[in-house]
Short mmCIF file of C-alpha atoms in Angstrom, two decimals:
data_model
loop_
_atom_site.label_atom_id
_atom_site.label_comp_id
_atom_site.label_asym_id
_atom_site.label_seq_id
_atom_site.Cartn_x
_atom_site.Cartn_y
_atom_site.Cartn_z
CA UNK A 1094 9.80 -10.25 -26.23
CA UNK A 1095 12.48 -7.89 -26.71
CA UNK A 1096 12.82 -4.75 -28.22
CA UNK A 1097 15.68 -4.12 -30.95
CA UNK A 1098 17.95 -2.48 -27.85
CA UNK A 1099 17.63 -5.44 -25.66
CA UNK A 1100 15.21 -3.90 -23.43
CA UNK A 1101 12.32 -6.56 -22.62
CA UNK A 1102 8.76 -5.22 -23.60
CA UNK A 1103 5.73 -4.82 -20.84
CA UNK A 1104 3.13 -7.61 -21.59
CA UNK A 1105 0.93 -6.11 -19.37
CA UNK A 1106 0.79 -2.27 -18.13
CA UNK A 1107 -1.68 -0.89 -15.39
CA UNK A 1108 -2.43 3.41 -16.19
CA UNK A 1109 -4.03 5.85 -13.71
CA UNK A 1110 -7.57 8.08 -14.41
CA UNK A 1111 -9.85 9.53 -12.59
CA UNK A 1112 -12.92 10.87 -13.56
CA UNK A 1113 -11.64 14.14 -15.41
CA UNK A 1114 -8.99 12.08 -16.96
CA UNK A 1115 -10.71 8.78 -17.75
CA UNK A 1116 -12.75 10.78 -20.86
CA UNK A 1117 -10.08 12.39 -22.07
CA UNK A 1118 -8.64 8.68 -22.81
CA UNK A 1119 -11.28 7.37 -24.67
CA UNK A 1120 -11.75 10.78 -26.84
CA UNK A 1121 -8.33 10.01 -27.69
CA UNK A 1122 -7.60 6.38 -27.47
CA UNK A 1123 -4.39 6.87 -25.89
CA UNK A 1124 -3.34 6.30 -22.02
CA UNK A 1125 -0.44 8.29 -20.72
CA UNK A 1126 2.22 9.30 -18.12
CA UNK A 1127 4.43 11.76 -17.05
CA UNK A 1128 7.34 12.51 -19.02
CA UNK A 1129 9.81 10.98 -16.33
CA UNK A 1130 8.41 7.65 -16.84
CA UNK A 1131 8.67 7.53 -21.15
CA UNK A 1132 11.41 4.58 -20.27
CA UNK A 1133 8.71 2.89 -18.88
CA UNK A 1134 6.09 3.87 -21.68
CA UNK A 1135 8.39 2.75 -24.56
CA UNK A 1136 8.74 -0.57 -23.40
CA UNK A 1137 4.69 -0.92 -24.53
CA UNK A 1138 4.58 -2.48 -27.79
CA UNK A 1139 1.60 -3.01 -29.42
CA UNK A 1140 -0.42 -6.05 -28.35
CA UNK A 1141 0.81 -5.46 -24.98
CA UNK A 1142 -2.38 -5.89 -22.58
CA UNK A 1143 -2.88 -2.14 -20.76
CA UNK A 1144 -5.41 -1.82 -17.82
CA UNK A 1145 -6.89 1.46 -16.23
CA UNK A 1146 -7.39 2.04 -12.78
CA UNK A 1147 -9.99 4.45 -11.84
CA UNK A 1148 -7.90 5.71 -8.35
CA UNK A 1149 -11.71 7.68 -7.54
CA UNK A 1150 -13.44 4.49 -8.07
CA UNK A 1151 -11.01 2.39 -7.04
CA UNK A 1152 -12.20 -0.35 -9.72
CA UNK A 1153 -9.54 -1.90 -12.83
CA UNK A 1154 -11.05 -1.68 -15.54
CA UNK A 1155 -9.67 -4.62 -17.48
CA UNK A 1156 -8.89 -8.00 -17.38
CA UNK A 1157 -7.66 -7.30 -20.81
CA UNK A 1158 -10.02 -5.36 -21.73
CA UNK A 1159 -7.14 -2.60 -23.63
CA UNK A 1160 -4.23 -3.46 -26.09
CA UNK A 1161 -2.12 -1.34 -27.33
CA UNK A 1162 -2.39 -0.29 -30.73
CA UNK A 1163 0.74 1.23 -30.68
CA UNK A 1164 4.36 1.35 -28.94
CA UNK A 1165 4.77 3.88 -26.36
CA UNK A 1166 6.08 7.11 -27.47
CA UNK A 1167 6.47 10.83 -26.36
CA UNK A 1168 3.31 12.87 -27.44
CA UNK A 1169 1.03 10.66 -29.73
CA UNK A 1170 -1.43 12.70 -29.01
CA UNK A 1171 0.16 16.55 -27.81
CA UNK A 1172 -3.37 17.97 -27.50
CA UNK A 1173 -4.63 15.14 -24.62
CA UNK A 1174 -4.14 15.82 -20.79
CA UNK A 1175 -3.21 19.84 -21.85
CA UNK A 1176 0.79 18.35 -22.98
CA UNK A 1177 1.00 17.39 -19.01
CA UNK A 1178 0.98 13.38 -19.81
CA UNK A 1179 3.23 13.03 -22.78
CA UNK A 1180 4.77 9.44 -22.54
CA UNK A 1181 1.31 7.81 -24.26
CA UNK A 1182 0.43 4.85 -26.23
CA UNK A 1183 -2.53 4.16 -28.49
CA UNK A 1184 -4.88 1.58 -27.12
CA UNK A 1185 -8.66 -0.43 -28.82
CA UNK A 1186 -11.16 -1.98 -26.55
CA UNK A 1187 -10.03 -5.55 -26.77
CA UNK A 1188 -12.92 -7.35 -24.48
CA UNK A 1189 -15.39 -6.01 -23.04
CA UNK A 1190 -15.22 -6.87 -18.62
CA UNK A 1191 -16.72 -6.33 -15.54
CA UNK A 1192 -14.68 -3.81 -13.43
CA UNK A 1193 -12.57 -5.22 -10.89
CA UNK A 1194 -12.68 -3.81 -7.46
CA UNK A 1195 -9.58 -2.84 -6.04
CA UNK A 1196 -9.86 -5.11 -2.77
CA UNK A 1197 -9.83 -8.53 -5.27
CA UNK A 1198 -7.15 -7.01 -7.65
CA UNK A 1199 -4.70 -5.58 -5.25
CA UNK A 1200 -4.06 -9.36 -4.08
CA UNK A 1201 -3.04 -10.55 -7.84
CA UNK A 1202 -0.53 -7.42 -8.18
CA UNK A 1203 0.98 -7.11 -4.43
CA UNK A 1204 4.84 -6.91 -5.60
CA UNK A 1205 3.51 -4.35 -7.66
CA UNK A 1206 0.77 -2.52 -5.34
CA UNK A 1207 1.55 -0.13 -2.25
CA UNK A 1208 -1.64 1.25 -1.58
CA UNK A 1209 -3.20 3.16 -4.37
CA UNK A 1210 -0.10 3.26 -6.16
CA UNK A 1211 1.69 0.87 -8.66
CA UNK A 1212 5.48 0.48 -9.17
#
């Protein structure tokens, strides 16, 4: 897919939570990022499978177990992470999975995956 600019949408999107973020998420059904990386968020469309990894846990929650409900965009929701995460999109529960350690995932993602981090 591409987006009206020519920039090729994200089919699939992996976000980082922890256990004071991860609530925050579901209270407002939106994942999120830094500001630096809205270039990254706007490629998101809606329908685009998003995952979240628990770095705490260490577990992915997924496999397609978010969508987006929305493209990403700078504050959807202003009031979520305290304004620190602006560059957000809206996500539903898509299917319901079993949480997938990071020792079995990490293998599926490795050109992606440098330790607990995700280019």
């Amino acid at each position: 897919m591409k987006a009206s600019n020519d920039t090729p949408h994200v089919s699939g999107f992996i976000f980082l939570c922890n256990g004071r973020t991860k609530p925050e998420c579901f209270r407002y059904r939106v994942f999120g990022l830094l500001s630096m990386r809205l270039d990254v968020v706007k490629r998101i469309a809606s329908g685009s499978k998003i995952f979240l990894y628990d770095f705490g846990f260490k577990m992915l929650y997924g496999v397609y177990e978010y969508e987006a409900t929305s493209h990403g965009e700078l504050n959807v929701e202003p009031m979520e992470f305290n304004g620190k995460v602006p560059s957000q999109v809206r996500f539903k529960i898509f299917r319901d999975c079993l949480l997938v350690p990071e020792s079995i995932f990490k293998r599926a993602i490795n050109e992606n995956y440098d330790g607990s981090k995700f280019r």
